[in-house]
CSV table of C-alpha atoms and ligand atoms in Angstrom, one decimal:
chain,number,residue,atom,x,y,z
A,1,MET,CA,0.0,0.2,-0.2
A,2,ASN,CA,1.3,3.8,-0.9
A,3,LYS,CA,2.1,6.2,2.2
A,4,ILE,CA,-0.7,8.0,2.6
A,5,THR,CA,-0.2,12.2,2.7
A,6,ALA,CA,-3.0,14.7,3.3
A,7,ALA,CA,-3.5,17.3,0.9
A,8,ILE,CA,-5.3,20.4,0.4
A,9,THR,CA,-8.5,19.5,-2.0
A,10,SER,CA,-10.1,22.7,-1.5
A,11,ILE,CA,-10.0,26.3,0.2
A,12,GLY,CA,-12.5,29.1,0.9
A,13,GLY,CA,-11.7,32.3,2.6
A,14,TYR,CA,-14.1,35.5,4.1
A,15,VAL,CA,-12.9,38.7,4.8
A,16,PRO,CA,-15.6,41.1,6.2
A,17,ASP,CA,-16.8,44.4,3.7
A,18,TYR,CA,-15.9,46.9,6.3
A,19,ILE,CA,-12.5,48.5,4.7
A,20,LEU,CA,-10.5,50.2,7.7
A,21,THR,CA,-8.1,52.6,5.7
A,22,ASN,CA,-4.7,54.1,6.7
A,23,ASP,CA,-6.2,57.5,6.1
A,24,GLU,CA,-9.1,56.6,8.6
A,25,LEU,CA,-6.7,55.0,10.8
A,26,ALA,CA,-4.8,58.4,11.0
A,27,THR,CA,-8.3,60.5,12.2
A,28,MET,CA,-7.8,57.8,15.3
A,29,VAL,CA,-4.4,58.0,16.3
A,30,ASP,CA,-1.0,60.0,15.3
A,31,THR,CA,-0.5,58.2,12.4
A,32,ASN,CA,0.0,58.3,8.6
A,33,ASP,CA,-0.1,56.6,5.5
A,34,GLU,CA,3.0,56.9,4.6
A,35,TRP,CA,4.4,55.6,8.0
A,36,ILE,CA,1.8,52.6,8.2
A,37,THR,CA,3.0,51.5,4.1
A,38,SER,CA,6.5,52.1,4.3
A,39,ARG,CA,6.7,50.3,7.8
A,40,THR,CA,4.7,47.3,7.2
A,41,GLY,CA,3.7,47.5,3.4
A,42,ILE,CA,-0.4,47.7,4.8
A,43,LYS,CA,-2.8,49.8,3.3
A,44,GLU,CA,-6.0,48.6,4.7
A,45,ARG,CA,-7.6,45.9,6.7
A,46,ARG,CA,-11.0,44.4,7.3
A,47,ILE,CA,-13.1,44.8,10.2
A,48,LEU,CA,-16.1,42.5,11.3
A,49,LYS,CA,-18.6,45.1,12.5
A,50,GLY,CA,-21.9,44.3,14.1
A,51,GLU,CA,-23.2,42.8,17.7
A,52,GLY,CA,-22.6,38.9,18.5
A,53,MET,CA,-20.3,38.3,15.6
A,54,GLY,CA,-17.6,35.9,17.0
A,55,VAL,CA,-14.4,34.4,14.6
A,56,SER,CA,-16.7,31.6,14.2
A,57,TYR,CA,-19.3,33.9,11.6
A,58,MET,CA,-16.3,33.9,9.5
A,59,GLY,CA,-14.7,30.6,9.9
A,60,ILE,CA,-18.5,29.3,8.8
A,61,LYS,CA,-18.3,31.3,5.8
A,62,ALA,CA,-14.7,29.9,4.4
A,63,ALA,CA,-15.4,26.3,5.5
A,64,ASN,CA,-18.8,26.4,3.6
A,65,GLU,CA,-16.8,28.0,0.9
A,66,ALA,CA,-14.5,25.4,1.0
A,67,LEU,CA,-16.8,22.2,1.0
A,68,GLN,CA,-19.0,23.7,-1.9
A,69,LYS,CA,-16.2,24.0,-4.0
A,70,ALA,CA,-15.1,20.7,-3.6
A,71,ASN,CA,-18.5,19.3,-3.0
A,72,VAL,CA,-17.8,16.9,-0.5
A,73,ASP,CA,-21.1,16.3,1.8
A,74,PRO,CA,-20.2,18.1,5.5
A,75,LYS,CA,-21.1,14.9,6.8
A,76,ASP,CA,-18.7,13.0,5.3
A,77,ILE,CA,-15.6,15.3,7.3
A,78,ASP,CA,-14.6,13.3,10.5
A,79,LEU,CA,-12.5,16.2,12.2
A,80,VAL,CA,-12.8,20.2,12.1
A,81,ILE,CA,-9.8,21.9,13.6
A,82,PHE,CA,-10.1,26.0,13.9
A,83,THR,CA,-6.8,27.4,15.0
A,84,THR,CA,-7.6,30.8,16.7
A,85,CYS,CA,-6.4,33.3,19.0
A,86,THR,CA,-10.2,34.9,19.3
A,87,GLY,CA,-12.1,32.2,19.8
A,88,ASP,CA,-15.6,33.1,20.1
A,89,MET,CA,-15.8,32.5,23.7
A,90,PRO,CA,-13.0,31.5,26.1
A,91,VAL,CA,-14.6,28.7,27.4
A,92,ALA,CA,-16.8,26.4,24.4
A,93,SER,CA,-14.4,25.8,21.6
A,94,SER,CA,-14.9,27.5,18.3
A,95,ALA,CA,-14.6,24.3,16.1
A,96,THR,CA,-17.5,22.3,17.8
A,97,TYR,CA,-19.4,25.2,17.2
A,98,LEU,CA,-18.5,25.9,13.4
A,99,ALA,CA,-18.7,21.9,13.0
A,100,THR,CA,-22.5,21.9,14.2
A,101,GLU,CA,-23.5,25.0,12.2
A,102,ILE,CA,-22.2,23.9,8.8
A,103,GLY,CA,-23.7,20.3,9.1
A,104,ALA,CA,-20.4,18.0,9.8
A,105,THR,CA,-22.3,16.4,12.4
A,106,ASN,CA,-20.5,13.0,12.3
A,107,ALA,CA,-16.9,15.0,12.9
A,108,TYR,CA,-15.5,16.1,16.4
A,109,GLY,CA,-13.8,19.5,16.8
A,110,PHE,CA,-11.6,21.6,18.9
A,111,ASP,CA,-9.3,24.6,18.7
A,112,ILE,CA,-5.1,25.2,18.6
A,113,MET,CA,-4.1,28.4,20.3
A,114,ALA,CA,-0.6,28.9,18.5
A,115,ALA,CA,-0.7,32.9,17.7
A,116,CYS,CA,0.4,33.9,14.3
A,117,SER,CA,1.5,30.2,13.4
A,118,GLY,CA,-1.7,28.4,14.3
A,119,PHE,CA,-2.5,27.5,11.2
A,120,LEU,CA,0.7,26.0,10.3
A,121,TYR,CA,0.5,24.3,13.7
A,122,GLY,CA,-3.3,23.1,12.3
A,123,LEU,CA,-1.9,21.9,9.8
A,124,SER,CA,0.7,19.7,10.8
A,125,THR,CA,-1.7,18.0,13.1
A,126,ALA,CA,-5.0,17.6,10.5
A,127,ALA,CA,-1.5,15.7,8.0
A,128,LYS,CA,-1.1,13.7,11.3
A,129,PHE,CA,-4.3,12.1,11.5
A,130,ILE,CA,-4.9,11.6,8.3
A,131,GLU,CA,-1.1,10.0,7.7
A,132,ALA,CA,-2.3,7.8,10.7
A,133,GLY,CA,-4.9,6.5,8.5
A,134,ALA,CA,-7.2,7.5,11.8
A,135,HIS,CA,-9.4,10.3,9.5
A,136,LYS,CA,-9.9,10.6,5.8
A,137,LYS,CA,-11.2,14.0,5.7
A,138,VAL,CA,-10.4,16.9,7.9
A,139,LEU,CA,-11.4,20.2,7.8
A,140,LEU,CA,-8.9,23.0,9.2
A,141,VAL,CA,-10.2,26.8,9.9
A,142,GLY,CA,-7.3,29.5,10.6
A,143,GLY,CA,-8.8,32.5,11.2
A,144,ASP,CA,-8.9,35.7,13.9
A,145,LYS,CA,-11.2,38.4,14.8
A,146,MET,CA,-8.4,41.0,15.8
A,147,SER,CA,-10.5,44.0,15.9
A,148,SER,CA,-11.7,42.2,18.9
A,149,ILE,CA,-8.3,42.4,21.2
A,150,ILE,CA,-7.3,45.4,19.8
A,151,ASP,CA,-6.8,48.9,21.5
A,152,TYR,CA,-7.3,51.5,19.2
A,153,THR,CA,-5.8,54.2,21.1
A,154,ASP,CA,-2.5,52.2,20.7
A,155,ARG,CA,-1.2,53.3,17.5
A,156,LYS,CA,2.0,51.0,17.9
A,157,THR,CA,-0.5,47.7,17.1
A,158,CYS,CA,-3.8,49.1,15.8
A,159,VAL,CA,-2.8,49.7,12.4
A,160,ILE,CA,-1.4,46.2,11.9
A,161,PHE,CA,-3.9,43.9,12.5
A,162,GLY,CA,-7.2,42.9,10.8
A,163,ASP,CA,-10.0,40.0,10.5
A,164,GLY,CA,-10.6,37.5,8.6
A,165,ALA,CA,-10.7,33.8,8.2
A,166,GLY,CA,-9.4,30.8,5.7
A,167,ALA,CA,-10.4,27.3,5.4
A,168,VAL,CA,-8.5,24.1,3.6
A,169,LEU,CA,-10.1,21.0,3.0
A,170,LEU,CA,-7.7,18.1,3.8
A,171,GLU,CA,-8.1,14.3,2.4
A,172,ALA,CA,-6.1,11.6,2.3
A,173,ASN,CA,-3.7,11.0,-0.7
A,174,GLU,CA,-2.0,7.8,-1.9
A,175,GLU,CA,-0.2,9.8,-4.8
A,176,GLY,CA,2.5,11.7,-2.5
A,177,TYR,CA,0.7,14.7,-2.9
A,178,GLY,CA,0.0,17.0,-0.2
A,179,VAL,CA,1.9,17.8,3.0
A,180,GLN,CA,5.7,16.5,2.7
A,181,ASP,CA,7.1,18.1,5.9
A,182,ALA,CA,7.2,20.3,9.1
A,183,ILE,CA,9.2,22.0,11.1
A,184,LEU,CA,7.5,23.8,14.0
A,185,LYS,CA,9.2,25.5,17.4
A,186,SER,CA,8.5,27.7,19.9
A,187,ASP,CA,10.2,29.7,22.9
A,188,GLY,CA,8.1,30.7,25.8
A,189,SER,CA,10.8,33.1,26.8
A,190,GLY,CA,9.0,35.0,24.4
A,191,ARG,CA,5.6,35.5,26.0
A,192,ASP,CA,6.4,39.0,28.0
A,193,LEU,CA,7.4,40.5,23.6
A,194,LEU,CA,3.6,39.9,22.6
A,195,LYS,CA,0.8,38.7,25.0
A,196,ILE,CA,-2.7,39.8,26.8
A,197,ASP,CA,-2.4,39.5,30.0
A,198,ALA,CA,-5.4,39.7,31.5
A,199,GLY,CA,-8.7,37.4,31.1
A,200,GLY,CA,-6.7,34.4,31.6
A,201,SER,CA,-5.9,32.5,34.8
A,202,MET,CA,-2.9,34.4,35.6
A,203,MET,CA,-4.9,37.7,36.0
A,204,PRO,CA,-8.8,36.9,35.5
A,205,PRO,CA,-11.0,40.0,34.4
A,206,SER,CA,-11.3,42.5,37.2
A,207,GLN,CA,-12.4,46.2,37.0
A,208,LYS,CA,-8.5,47.1,37.6
A,209,THR,CA,-7.8,45.1,34.3
A,210,ILE,CA,-10.6,46.6,32.3
A,211,ASP,CA,-9.2,50.3,33.7
A,212,GLU,CA,-5.6,49.2,32.4
A,213,ARG,CA,-6.8,48.0,29.1
A,214,LEU,CA,-5.2,44.6,30.3
A,215,HIS,CA,-7.6,42.7,27.6
A,216,TYR,CA,-6.0,44.3,24.6
A,217,VAL,CA,-2.4,42.9,22.7
A,218,TYR,CA,0.9,44.4,23.8
A,219,GLN,CA,3.3,43.7,21.4
A,220,ASP,CA,7.3,45.2,21.5
A,221,GLY,CA,7.5,45.7,17.8
A,222,PRO,CA,11.3,46.1,17.8
A,223,HIS,CA,12.2,42.7,20.1
A,224,VAL,CA,9.3,40.7,18.1
A,225,PHE,CA,10.9,41.8,14.7
A,226,LYS,CA,13.9,40.7,15.3
A,227,PHE,CA,13.3,37.5,16.5
A,228,ALA,CA,10.5,36.9,13.9
A,229,VAL,CA,12.9,38.2,11.1
A,230,THR,CA,15.6,36.0,11.7
A,231,ASN,CA,13.4,32.9,13.1
A,232,MET,CA,11.1,32.6,10.0
A,233,ALA,CA,13.9,33.0,7.6
A,234,ASP,CA,16.3,30.8,9.3
A,235,VAL,CA,13.5,28.1,9.2
A,236,SER,CA,12.6,28.6,5.7
A,237,ALA,CA,16.1,28.1,4.8
A,238,GLU,CA,16.1,24.5,7.1
A,239,ILE,CA,12.9,22.8,5.7
A,240,MET,CA,14.6,23.7,2.2
A,241,LYS,CA,18.0,22.1,3.2
A,242,LYS,CA,16.3,19.2,4.8
A,243,ASN,CA,14.1,18.4,2.2
A,244,ASN,CA,16.9,19.2,-1.0
A,245,LEU,CA,14.9,22.0,-2.2
A,246,THR,CA,16.9,24.3,-4.3
A,247,SER,CA,15.4,28.2,-5.0
A,248,GLU,CA,14.5,26.5,-8.3
A,249,ASP,CA,12.6,23.9,-6.9
A,250,VAL,CA,10.1,26.1,-4.7
A,251,ASN,CA,7.3,27.7,-7.1
A,252,TRP,CA,5.7,29.6,-4.1
A,253,LEU,CA,6.2,30.8,-0.7
A,254,VAL,CA,3.8,31.4,1.4
A,255,PRO,CA,4.3,33.5,4.6
A,256,HIS,CA,2.3,35.1,7.2
A,257,GLN,CA,1.6,38.4,6.4
A,258,ALA,CA,3.0,40.3,9.7
A,259,ASN,CA,5.2,42.4,8.3
A,260,LYS,CA,6.4,43.2,4.3
A,261,ARG,CA,9.9,43.5,5.6
A,262,ILE,CA,9.5,40.1,7.5
A,263,ILE,CA,8.3,38.6,4.1
A,264,ASP,CA,11.5,40.0,1.8
A,265,ALA,CA,13.9,39.2,4.5
A,266,THR,CA,12.7,35.4,4.0
A,267,ALA,CA,12.0,35.8,0.7
A,268,ASN,CA,15.8,36.7,0.0
A,269,ARG,CA,17.4,33.8,2.2
A,270,MET,CA,15.6,31.6,0.1
A,271,GLY,CA,16.8,32.6,-2.8
A,272,LEU,CA,13.2,33.6,-4.5
A,273,ASP,CA,12.4,36.2,-6.7
A,274,GLU,CA,9.2,38.6,-5.8
A,275,ASN,CA,6.7,36.7,-8.4
A,276,LYS,CA,7.0,33.5,-6.3
A,277,VAL,CA,5.9,35.2,-3.0
A,278,MET,CA,2.2,35.2,-2.2
A,279,LEU,CA,1.5,38.8,-0.2
A,280,ASN,CA,-1.7,40.2,0.1
A,281,ILE,CA,-0.7,41.9,3.5
A,282,GLN,CA,-1.3,45.5,1.7
A,283,ARG,CA,-5.5,44.6,1.8
A,284,TYR,CA,-5.8,42.4,4.9
A,285,GLY,CA,-2.9,43.5,7.5
A,286,ASN,CA,-2.1,40.8,10.2
A,287,THR,CA,-5.3,38.5,10.7
A,288,THR,CA,-2.9,36.5,13.0
A,289,SER,CA,-4.3,33.0,12.0
A,290,GLY,CA,-6.4,33.7,8.8
A,291,THR,CA,-3.1,35.1,6.7
A,292,ILE,CA,-1.5,31.7,5.1
A,293,PRO,CA,-4.9,30.2,4.5
A,294,LEU,CA,-6.0,33.9,3.1
A,295,CYS,CA,-3.3,33.3,1.1
A,296,LEU,CA,-3.7,30.5,-0.8
A,297,TRP,CA,-7.2,31.9,-1.4
A,298,ASP,CA,-6.5,34.2,-3.2
A,299,TYR,CA,-3.7,32.9,-5.1
A,300,GLU,CA,-5.6,29.4,-5.7
A,301,LYS,CA,-5.8,29.9,-9.5
A,302,GLN,CA,-2.7,30.6,-9.9
A,303,LEU,CA,-1.6,26.9,-8.3
A,304,LYS,CA,-0.7,24.5,-10.8
A,305,LYS,CA,-0.5,20.7,-9.5
A,306,GLY,CA,2.9,19.5,-8.6
A,307,ASP,CA,3.6,22.9,-7.5
A,308,ASN,CA,6.5,22.6,-4.2
A,309,LEU,CA,5.2,25.2,-1.3
A,310,VAL,CA,7.1,26.7,1.8
A,311,LEU,CA,4.5,27.8,4.2
A,312,ALA,CA,6.7,29.7,6.9
A,313,ALA,CA,5.5,31.9,10.1
A,314,PHE,CA,6.4,33.6,13.4
A,315,GLY,CA,3.8,34.6,16.0
A,316,GLY,CA,3.2,35.2,19.9
A,317,GLY,CA,4.2,32.7,22.3
A,318,PHE,CA,6.8,32.7,20.6
A,319,THR,CA,5.9,30.1,17.7
A,320,TRP,CA,7.3,29.7,14.6
A,321,GLY,CA,7.7,27.3,11.7
A,322,ALA,CA,8.0,26.4,8.3
A,323,ILE,CA,5.5,23.1,5.9
A,324,TYR,CA,6.9,21.9,3.0
A,325,VAL,CA,3.5,21.5,0.5
A,326,LYS,CA,3.5,19.5,-2.4
A,327,TRP,CA,0.2,21.1,-4.4
A,328,ALA,CA,-2.6,18.7,-5.2
A,329,TYR,CA,-4.7,20.4,-8.0
A,330,ASP,CA,-4.9,22.7,-10.5
A,331,GLY,CA,-6.3,25.9,-9.2
A,332,ASN,CA,-7.5,27.3,-12.3
A,333,LYS,CA,-9.7,24.6,-12.6
B,1,LIG,O1,2.9,38.3,13.4
B,1,LIG,C1,3.3,38.6,14.5
B,1,LIG,C2,4.7,38.4,15.1
B,1,LIG,N1,4.8,40.2,15.1
B,1,LIG,C3,5.5,40.6,14.1
B,1,LIG,O2,6.3,40.1,13.1
B,1,LIG,C4,5.2,42.1,14.4
B,1,LIG,C5,7.1,42.4,14.6
B,1,LIG,N2,7.2,43.8,14.5
B,1,LIG,C6,7.0,44.9,13.4
B,1,LIG,O3,6.6,44.5,12.5
B,1,LIG,C7,7.6,46.1,13.4
B,1,LIG,O4,8.4,46.5,14.6
B,1,LIG,C8,6.4,47.1,14.1
B,1,LIG,C9,5.5,47.6,12.5
B,1,LIG,C10,5.2,46.9,15.2
B,1,LIG,C11,6.9,48.6,14.5
B,1,LIG,O5,8.0,49.2,13.1
B,1,LIG,P1,9.7,49.6,13.9
B,1,LIG,O6,10.1,50.1,12.4
B,1,LIG,O7,9.8,48.5,14.7
B,1,LIG,O8,9.1,50.8,14.5
B,1,LIG,P2,9.3,51.4,16.0
B,1,LIG,O9,8.6,50.6,17.2
B,1,LIG,O10,10.7,51.0,16.6
B,1,LIG,O11,8.9,52.6,15.6
B,1,LIG,C12,9.7,53.9,15.6
B,1,LIG,C13,8.5,55.2,15.6
B,1,LIG,C14,9.1,55.2,17.0
B,1,LIG,O12,8.9,57.1,17.3
B,1,LIG,P3,10.8,57.4,17.9
B,1,LIG,O13,10.8,56.7,19.1
B,1,LIG,O14,11.6,57.0,17.1
B,1,LIG,O15,10.0,58.6,17.9
B,1,LIG,C15,7.3,55.2,17.3
B,1,LIG,O16,6.7,55.7,18.4
B,1,LIG,O17,7.7,55.0,14.8
B,1,LIG,C16,6.8,55.7,16.1
B,1,LIG,N3,5.7,54.9,16.0
B,1,LIG,C17,4.6,55.4,15.0
B,1,LIG,N4,4.5,56.3,14.0
B,1,LIG,C18,3.6,56.5,13.2
B,1,LIG,C19,4.9,53.9,16.0
B,1,LIG,N5,3.8,53.0,15.5
B,1,LIG,C20,3.8,54.4,14.4
B,1,LIG,C21,2.6,54.2,13.9
B,1,LIG,N6,2.3,55.6,13.2
B,1,LIG,N7,1.5,53.7,13.6
């Protein structure tokens, strides 16, 4: 029997309609389009507006699109994994709710939290269930409603993040397509550089935590930048070396969209021209777990069966990693 691999066989995506431009942000905090564009590459980001709208709203839309495109009955899904750091609620996973809402009544679900590397951690986990023969169809959703945890009086963070979600269907494959290799890493000593202080078991919510704005994301940008730029480039080079991939062999870099300067440094280290780098940071900003699936969603038509993709990310925790994927279908069909 051939080895079983986990192939991505369909993609869906969703970004909210509301566009928050750099110019609008400049009316909210002391910033300007020139600073944001030159330091990050971001021009605009999407914001999910409306009472009671959680990240699952976006995940459900993305998941339904992925299943419809693949013509797969939701009842045939074995497992739903939702990677997010902005789940609908602290308790009750978003994956279980999403599974029920899309009609995946034979699946079980759980969430994974690995901040901006969430999609990579989810992809690696999903692939293991398929490779082990435990499941045939896994739905992986990555998304975040970052606007729910961003302080729109803090110019250091509010210009960076946005809302969005993507979903991929993973199916067992016996022709060698799909996830080939994954290198995942973490370093807990970095948690104080990118975090939300309050709302967890260490510092439960109180009037004081609200007054001190401790439920919002804090980021020491320049320090995180140094770790991100080195580690994302290193791990991308490492996965190429481990799999004997030259820059000619790699068709696409699919990078986490945190900062265009980090993406450029990673591509440079891999020896890739910019036309092999997926980029949509200018339109969506940093959607955390949503960036990588939203890139695949945007570039799907350009992907060809057999293309070699390197997915790479760095995020809070710290967490980082790279995954080598052999693409399983022609995206323009
Ligand atoms: O996705 C998860 C992982 N996260 C990342 O990978 C993010 C990594 N970090 C970054 O991308 C960058 O550090 C930022 C985009 C967050 C910031 O860019 P930077 O080039 O590191 O700027 P900085 O924080 O060193 O700030 C430079 C200056 C400061 O002013 P002074 O002290 O030089 O007078 C800031 O106060 O820019 C100022 N500044 C701003 N000015 C206008 C900071 N934010 C803004 C702003 N508009 N929004």
